[in-house]
Amino acid sequence: MRMRLMLLGGGNALGQALIRLGAEEDIGFLAPRPPEHGWDPASLTQLLDDTRPDALVNLAYYFDWFQAESVSEKRLAQQERSVERLAELCQHHNIILVQPSSYRVFDGSRATAYSEKDEPVPLGLRGQALWRIEQSVRATCPQHVLLRFGWLLDESIDGVLGRFLTRAEQPQELLLADDRRGNPTPVDDAARVILSVLKQLDCAAPLWGTYHYAGNEATTPLALGQAILTEAAQLHPLAVTAPTAQAHAARPDASEEPQHAVLACKKILHTFGIKPRAWRSGLPPLLDRFYRHG
């Protein structure tokens, strides 16, 4: 790798997966520790003025965007301002910006898979913030790759998977939507995609733009929950063996979670040659890490 790579958010689950995967191929990242209160415009300005990497992967707010149950409007607004500044700095210093986004930019009103050409209409605060962030990155920093991911799953104890497995340890009804659809995407798979993109950008291929990536085989939260419980029961005693079906409309997050969140991944395949991997094959190593670290 000729490019000097910087990673913001090296301490979170996706950042850790990226560092692990990079190490296997002798690809290293500058992964600076965030200031006590997180990255803000001033600290980012200082950082990039001092370091000047060739490419930057911004996973600084990964947990809030992909794993947290909810994020305050104030916090999202601060993150928006920071990414706006980051895009300006990347443009100023001629740094390539790799910026994650999400299926949440769509409202889920169409039953067919969303492509990069479909117009985003985000529902909740997070989706709206991500859509504004995407627009500011596009407008400010032409050398960007925006990666919209499907339902990301990682081993963090307080993430989506962690909250589900913790609840499954108590005898209770675990309600999951059976009429909602999306693509589960294990964090190792998302890291593989980011690394593949970086390797091709290192060859000076100007493949800027927005791309979708999500695990192969769309499914429902109910079927995903069943697959997780079946696999997890082999590693840890659980009180719940099967989730209970509930309608999307009855779910507490129905107003902000798209009912149909399937992403079409043809563009990333045709541009970068990145093939979607089956999410089921990513569950065993993910659950193994969860129970070993938890």
CSV table of C-alpha atoms in Angstrom, one decimal:
chain,number,residue,atom,x,y,z
A,1,MET,CA,0.0,0.0,0.0
A,2,ARG,CA,1.6,3.3,-1.1
A,3,MET,CA,-1.0,5.5,0.5
A,4,ARG,CA,-0.7,6.6,4.1
A,5,LEU,CA,-4.0,5.6,5.6
A,6,MET,CA,-5.7,7.3,8.6
A,7,LEU,CA,-8.6,5.7,10.5
A,8,LEU,CA,-10.8,7.7,12.8
A,9,GLY,CA,-12.7,5.4,15.1
A,10,GLY,CA,-10.1,2.6,15.5
A,11,GLY,CA,-11.5,1.7,18.9
A,12,ASN,CA,-15.0,0.7,17.8
A,13,ALA,CA,-16.0,-2.7,16.4
A,14,LEU,CA,-15.8,-1.8,12.7
A,15,GLY,CA,-12.5,0.1,13.3
A,16,GLN,CA,-11.0,-2.9,15.1
A,17,ALA,CA,-12.2,-5.3,12.3
A,18,LEU,CA,-10.5,-3.1,9.7
A,19,ILE,CA,-7.2,-2.9,11.7
A,20,ARG,CA,-7.3,-6.8,12.1
A,21,LEU,CA,-7.9,-7.4,8.5
A,22,GLY,CA,-5.3,-4.8,7.4
A,23,ALA,CA,-2.7,-6.4,9.6
A,24,GLU,CA,-3.2,-9.8,7.8
A,25,GLU,CA,-2.1,-8.1,4.6
A,26,ASP,CA,0.6,-5.8,6.1
A,27,ILE,CA,-1.6,-2.7,5.7
A,28,GLY,CA,-1.3,-0.4,8.6
A,29,PHE,CA,-3.5,2.6,9.7
A,30,LEU,CA,-2.6,5.7,11.6
A,31,ALA,CA,-5.4,5.5,14.2
A,32,PRO,CA,-5.2,8.5,16.5
A,33,ARG,CA,-6.9,8.5,19.8
A,34,PRO,CA,-9.9,10.8,19.9
A,35,PRO,CA,-9.9,13.7,22.3
A,36,GLU,CA,-11.8,13.2,25.6
A,37,HIS,CA,-15.1,14.6,24.2
A,38,GLY,CA,-14.7,13.1,20.7
A,39,TRP,CA,-13.6,14.6,17.4
A,40,ASP,CA,-14.8,18.1,16.7
A,41,PRO,CA,-14.0,20.7,14.0
A,42,ALA,CA,-11.0,22.2,15.9
A,43,SER,CA,-9.4,18.9,16.8
A,44,LEU,CA,-9.8,17.5,13.3
A,45,THR,CA,-8.2,20.7,11.8
A,46,GLN,CA,-5.2,20.3,14.1
A,47,LEU,CA,-5.0,16.6,13.3
A,48,LEU,CA,-5.0,16.9,9.6
A,49,ASP,CA,-2.8,19.9,9.5
A,50,ASP,CA,-0.2,17.8,11.4
A,51,THR,CA,-0.5,14.4,9.7
A,52,ARG,CA,-1.6,14.9,6.1
A,53,PRO,CA,-2.5,11.3,5.3
A,54,ASP,CA,-3.4,10.3,1.6
A,55,ALA,CA,-6.7,8.7,2.5
A,56,LEU,CA,-8.9,8.8,5.6
A,57,VAL,CA,-11.6,6.4,6.7
A,58,ASN,CA,-14.1,8.1,8.9
A,59,LEU,CA,-15.6,5.7,11.4
A,60,ALA,CA,-15.5,8.3,14.2
A,61,TYR,CA,-19.3,8.1,14.8
A,62,TYR,CA,-19.8,4.5,13.8
A,63,PHE,CA,-21.5,3.4,17.1
A,64,ASP,CA,-24.1,6.2,17.1
A,65,TRP,CA,-24.9,5.8,13.4
A,66,PHE,CA,-25.1,2.0,13.2
A,67,GLN,CA,-25.5,0.4,16.7
A,68,ALA,CA,-27.0,2.8,19.3
A,69,GLU,CA,-30.6,2.4,20.2
A,70,SER,CA,-31.1,6.2,19.8
A,71,VAL,CA,-29.0,9.4,19.3
A,72,SER,CA,-30.0,12.9,20.4
A,73,GLU,CA,-30.6,15.6,17.8
A,74,LYS,CA,-28.0,17.8,19.4
A,75,ARG,CA,-25.3,15.0,19.2
A,76,LEU,CA,-26.1,14.3,15.5
A,77,ALA,CA,-25.9,18.0,14.7
A,78,GLN,CA,-22.4,18.2,16.3
A,79,GLN,CA,-21.3,15.2,14.3
A,80,GLU,CA,-22.7,16.8,11.1
A,81,ARG,CA,-20.6,19.9,11.7
A,82,SER,CA,-17.5,17.8,12.3
A,83,VAL,CA,-17.9,15.8,9.1
A,84,GLU,CA,-18.6,19.0,7.2
A,85,ARG,CA,-15.3,20.3,8.5
A,86,LEU,CA,-13.6,17.0,7.8
A,87,ALA,CA,-14.7,17.1,4.1
A,88,GLU,CA,-13.3,20.7,3.8
A,89,LEU,CA,-10.0,19.6,5.3
A,90,CYS,CA,-9.8,16.6,3.0
A,91,GLN,CA,-10.5,18.7,0.0
A,92,HIS,CA,-7.9,21.3,1.1
A,93,HIS,CA,-5.1,18.8,1.8
A,94,ASN,CA,-6.0,16.6,-1.2
A,95,ILE,CA,-7.0,13.6,1.0
A,96,ILE,CA,-9.3,10.9,-0.2
A,97,LEU,CA,-12.3,10.5,2.2
A,98,VAL,CA,-14.0,7.2,2.7
A,99,GLN,CA,-17.3,7.9,4.5
A,100,PRO,CA,-19.8,5.3,5.7
A,101,SER,CA,-23.6,5.8,5.4
A,102,SER,CA,-26.6,3.6,5.7
A,103,TYR,CA,-29.8,2.1,4.3
A,104,ARG,CA,-31.5,4.6,6.7
A,105,VAL,CA,-31.4,7.3,4.1
A,106,PHE,CA,-34.4,5.5,2.4
A,107,ASP,CA,-37.9,5.5,3.7
A,108,GLY,CA,-38.6,1.8,3.0
A,109,SER,CA,-41.7,2.5,1.0
A,110,ARG,CA,-40.7,0.3,-2.0
A,111,ALA,CA,-40.5,-3.5,-1.8
A,112,THR,CA,-37.7,-3.8,-4.4
A,113,ALA,CA,-34.0,-3.3,-3.6
A,114,TYR,CA,-32.7,0.2,-3.5
A,115,SER,CA,-30.0,1.2,-5.9
A,116,GLU,CA,-27.7,4.2,-5.7
A,117,LYS,CA,-29.9,6.0,-8.3
A,118,ASP,CA,-33.0,5.9,-6.0
A,119,GLU,CA,-33.8,9.2,-4.3
A,120,PRO,CA,-33.2,9.2,-0.5
A,121,VAL,CA,-36.2,10.1,1.7
A,122,PRO,CA,-35.0,9.5,5.3
A,123,LEU,CA,-37.5,8.9,8.1
A,124,GLY,CA,-35.8,9.4,11.4
A,125,LEU,CA,-33.3,11.8,12.9
A,126,ARG,CA,-30.3,9.5,12.1
A,127,GLY,CA,-31.4,8.9,8.5
A,128,GLN,CA,-31.9,12.6,8.0
A,129,ALA,CA,-28.5,13.5,9.5
A,130,LEU,CA,-26.8,10.9,7.3
A,131,TRP,CA,-28.4,12.2,4.2
A,132,ARG,CA,-27.3,15.7,5.0
A,133,ILE,CA,-23.8,14.4,5.7
A,134,GLU,CA,-23.7,12.6,2.4
A,135,GLN,CA,-24.8,15.8,0.6
A,136,SER,CA,-22.1,17.9,2.3
A,137,VAL,CA,-19.4,15.4,1.5
A,138,ARG,CA,-20.4,15.3,-2.2
A,139,ALA,CA,-20.5,19.1,-2.4
A,140,THR,CA,-17.2,19.7,-0.6
A,141,CYS,CA,-14.8,16.9,-1.3
A,142,PRO,CA,-14.9,15.4,-4.9
A,143,GLN,CA,-12.4,12.7,-4.0
A,144,HIS,CA,-14.8,10.7,-1.8
A,145,VAL,CA,-16.3,7.2,-1.6
A,146,LEU,CA,-19.6,7.0,0.3
A,147,LEU,CA,-20.4,3.5,1.4
A,148,ARG,CA,-24.0,2.8,2.4
A,149,PHE,CA,-24.2,-0.4,4.5
A,150,GLY,CA,-27.1,-2.7,5.3
A,151,TRP,CA,-28.0,-3.9,8.9
A,152,LEU,CA,-24.5,-3.9,10.5
A,153,LEU,CA,-23.9,-6.5,13.2
A,154,ASP,CA,-20.9,-6.4,15.5
A,155,GLU,CA,-19.8,-7.9,18.8
A,156,SER,CA,-20.2,-4.8,21.0
A,157,ILE,CA,-22.1,-5.6,24.2
A,158,ASP,CA,-24.4,-2.6,23.9
A,159,GLY,CA,-24.8,-2.8,20.1
A,160,VAL,CA,-27.8,-4.2,18.1
A,161,LEU,CA,-26.6,-7.9,18.5
A,162,GLY,CA,-25.5,-7.4,22.1
A,163,ARG,CA,-28.8,-6.0,23.2
A,164,PHE,CA,-30.7,-8.8,21.5
A,165,LEU,CA,-28.5,-11.6,23.1
A,166,THR,CA,-28.6,-10.0,26.5
A,167,ARG,CA,-32.4,-10.0,26.4
A,168,ALA,CA,-32.4,-13.6,25.2
A,169,GLU,CA,-30.7,-14.7,28.5
A,170,GLN,CA,-33.9,-13.8,30.4
A,171,PRO,CA,-37.2,-15.8,30.0
A,172,GLN,CA,-39.3,-13.3,28.1
A,173,GLU,CA,-41.0,-12.8,24.8
A,174,LEU,CA,-38.6,-11.5,22.2
A,175,LEU,CA,-40.6,-9.7,19.6
A,176,LEU,CA,-39.2,-9.1,16.1
A,177,ALA,CA,-40.8,-7.9,12.8
A,178,ASP,CA,-41.7,-10.6,10.3
A,179,ASP,CA,-42.7,-8.1,7.6
A,180,ARG,CA,-39.6,-6.0,7.5
A,181,ARG,CA,-36.7,-6.8,5.2
A,182,GLY,CA,-33.0,-5.9,4.9
A,183,ASN,CA,-29.5,-7.4,4.5
A,184,PRO,CA,-27.7,-8.4,7.7
A,185,THR,CA,-24.0,-7.4,7.3
A,186,PRO,CA,-21.4,-8.7,9.8
A,187,VAL,CA,-18.8,-6.2,10.7
A,188,ASP,CA,-15.9,-8.3,9.3
A,189,ASP,CA,-17.6,-8.3,5.9
A,190,ALA,CA,-18.0,-4.5,6.0
A,191,ALA,CA,-14.2,-4.2,6.9
A,192,ARG,CA,-13.3,-6.4,4.0
A,193,VAL,CA,-15.3,-4.1,1.7
A,194,ILE,CA,-13.6,-0.9,3.0
A,195,LEU,CA,-10.2,-2.5,2.6
A,196,SER,CA,-10.9,-3.7,-0.9
A,197,VAL,CA,-12.0,-0.1,-1.9
A,198,LEU,CA,-8.8,1.3,-0.4
A,199,LYS,CA,-6.6,-1.1,-2.3
A,200,GLN,CA,-8.1,-0.1,-5.6
A,201,LEU,CA,-7.9,3.6,-4.7
A,202,ASP,CA,-4.2,3.0,-3.9
A,203,CYS,CA,-3.8,2.1,-7.6
A,204,ALA,CA,-4.9,5.7,-8.4
A,205,ALA,CA,-8.3,4.5,-9.8
A,206,PRO,CA,-10.6,7.6,-9.6
A,207,LEU,CA,-13.7,5.6,-8.6
A,208,TRP,CA,-15.4,8.4,-6.6
A,209,GLY,CA,-19.1,8.2,-5.8
A,210,THR,CA,-21.7,6.4,-3.7
A,211,TYR,CA,-21.9,2.6,-3.4
A,212,HIS,CA,-24.2,0.1,-1.6
A,213,TYR,CA,-22.9,-2.9,0.2
A,214,ALA,CA,-24.9,-5.4,2.3
A,215,GLY,CA,-24.6,-9.1,3.1
A,216,ASN,CA,-26.0,-11.6,0.6
A,217,GLU,CA,-29.6,-12.8,1.1
A,218,ALA,CA,-32.2,-10.4,2.2
A,219,THR,CA,-34.2,-11.5,5.2
A,220,THR,CA,-36.5,-10.4,8.1
A,221,PRO,CA,-35.5,-9.5,11.6
A,222,LEU,CA,-37.5,-12.6,12.8
A,223,ALA,CA,-35.5,-15.0,10.6
A,224,LEU,CA,-32.3,-13.3,11.5
A,225,GLY,CA,-33.1,-13.5,15.2
A,226,GLN,CA,-33.9,-17.2,14.8
A,227,ALA,CA,-30.5,-17.8,13.1
A,228,ILE,CA,-28.7,-15.9,15.8
A,229,LEU,CA,-30.4,-17.8,18.6
A,230,THR,CA,-29.7,-21.2,17.0
A,231,GLU,CA,-26.0,-20.4,16.6
A,232,ALA,CA,-25.6,-18.6,20.0
A,233,ALA,CA,-27.3,-21.5,21.9
A,234,GLN,CA,-24.2,-23.7,21.0
A,235,LEU,CA,-21.9,-21.2,22.8
A,236,HIS,CA,-24.0,-19.9,25.7
A,237,PRO,CA,-27.1,-20.8,27.7
A,238,LEU,CA,-30.1,-18.9,26.6
A,239,ALA,CA,-33.6,-18.6,28.1
A,240,VAL,CA,-35.3,-17.9,24.7
A,241,THR,CA,-35.1,-20.4,21.9
A,242,ALA,CA,-37.2,-18.6,19.3
A,243,PRO,CA,-38.4,-15.0,18.7
A,244,THR,CA,-42.0,-14.1,18.4
A,245,ALA,CA,-43.4,-12.4,15.2
A,246,GLN,CA,-44.7,-8.9,15.4
A,247,ALA,CA,-45.9,-6.5,12.6
A,248,HIS,CA,-43.5,-3.7,11.5
A,249,ALA,CA,-46.3,-1.2,12.2
A,250,ALA,CA,-46.5,-2.4,15.8
A,251,ARG,CA,-42.8,-2.0,16.5
A,252,PRO,CA,-41.7,0.9,18.7
A,253,ASP,CA,-39.2,2.1,16.0
A,254,ALA,CA,-41.6,1.9,13.1
A,255,SER,CA,-41.6,5.6,12.5
A,256,GLU,CA,-37.8,5.8,11.9
A,257,GLU,CA,-36.8,2.3,10.7
A,258,PRO,CA,-37.5,1.6,7.0
A,259,GLN,CA,-39.8,-1.4,6.5
A,260,HIS,CA,-38.0,-2.3,3.3
A,261,ALA,CA,-34.2,-1.8,3.5
A,262,VAL,CA,-32.8,-4.2,1.0
A,263,LEU,CA,-29.8,-2.7,-0.9
A,264,ALA,CA,-28.9,-3.6,-4.5
A,265,CYS,CA,-25.1,-4.1,-4.7
A,266,LYS,CA,-24.5,-4.3,-8.4
A,267,LYS,CA,-22.6,-1.0,-8.7
A,268,ILE,CA,-19.9,-2.0,-6.2
A,269,LEU,CA,-19.6,-5.4,-7.9
A,270,HIS,CA,-19.2,-3.8,-11.4
A,271,THR,CA,-16.8,-1.0,-10.2
A,272,PHE,CA,-14.7,-2.7,-7.6
A,273,GLY,CA,-15.4,-6.4,-8.3
A,274,ILE,CA,-16.6,-6.7,-4.7
A,275,LYS,CA,-19.0,-9.7,-4.4
A,276,PRO,CA,-21.6,-9.8,-1.5
A,277,ARG,CA,-20.9,-12.6,1.0
A,278,ALA,CA,-23.5,-14.6,2.7
A,279,TRP,CA,-24.2,-13.1,6.1
A,280,ARG,CA,-24.9,-16.5,7.7
A,281,SER,CA,-21.3,-17.6,7.3
A,282,GLY,CA,-20.3,-14.5,9.3
A,283,LEU,CA,-22.4,-15.3,12.3
A,284,PRO,CA,-20.2,-18.0,14.0
A,285,PRO,CA,-17.0,-15.9,14.2
A,286,LEU,CA,-19.0,-12.9,15.3
A,287,LEU,CA,-20.8,-14.8,18.1
A,288,ASP,CA,-17.6,-16.4,19.2
A,289,ARG,CA,-16.0,-13.0,19.6
A,290,PHE,CA,-19.1,-11.7,21.4
A,291,TYR,CA,-19.0,-14.4,24.1
A,292,ARG,CA,-15.2,-14.4,24.4
A,293,HIS,CA,-15.0,-10.7,25.0
A,294,GLY,CA,-18.3,-10.3,26.8
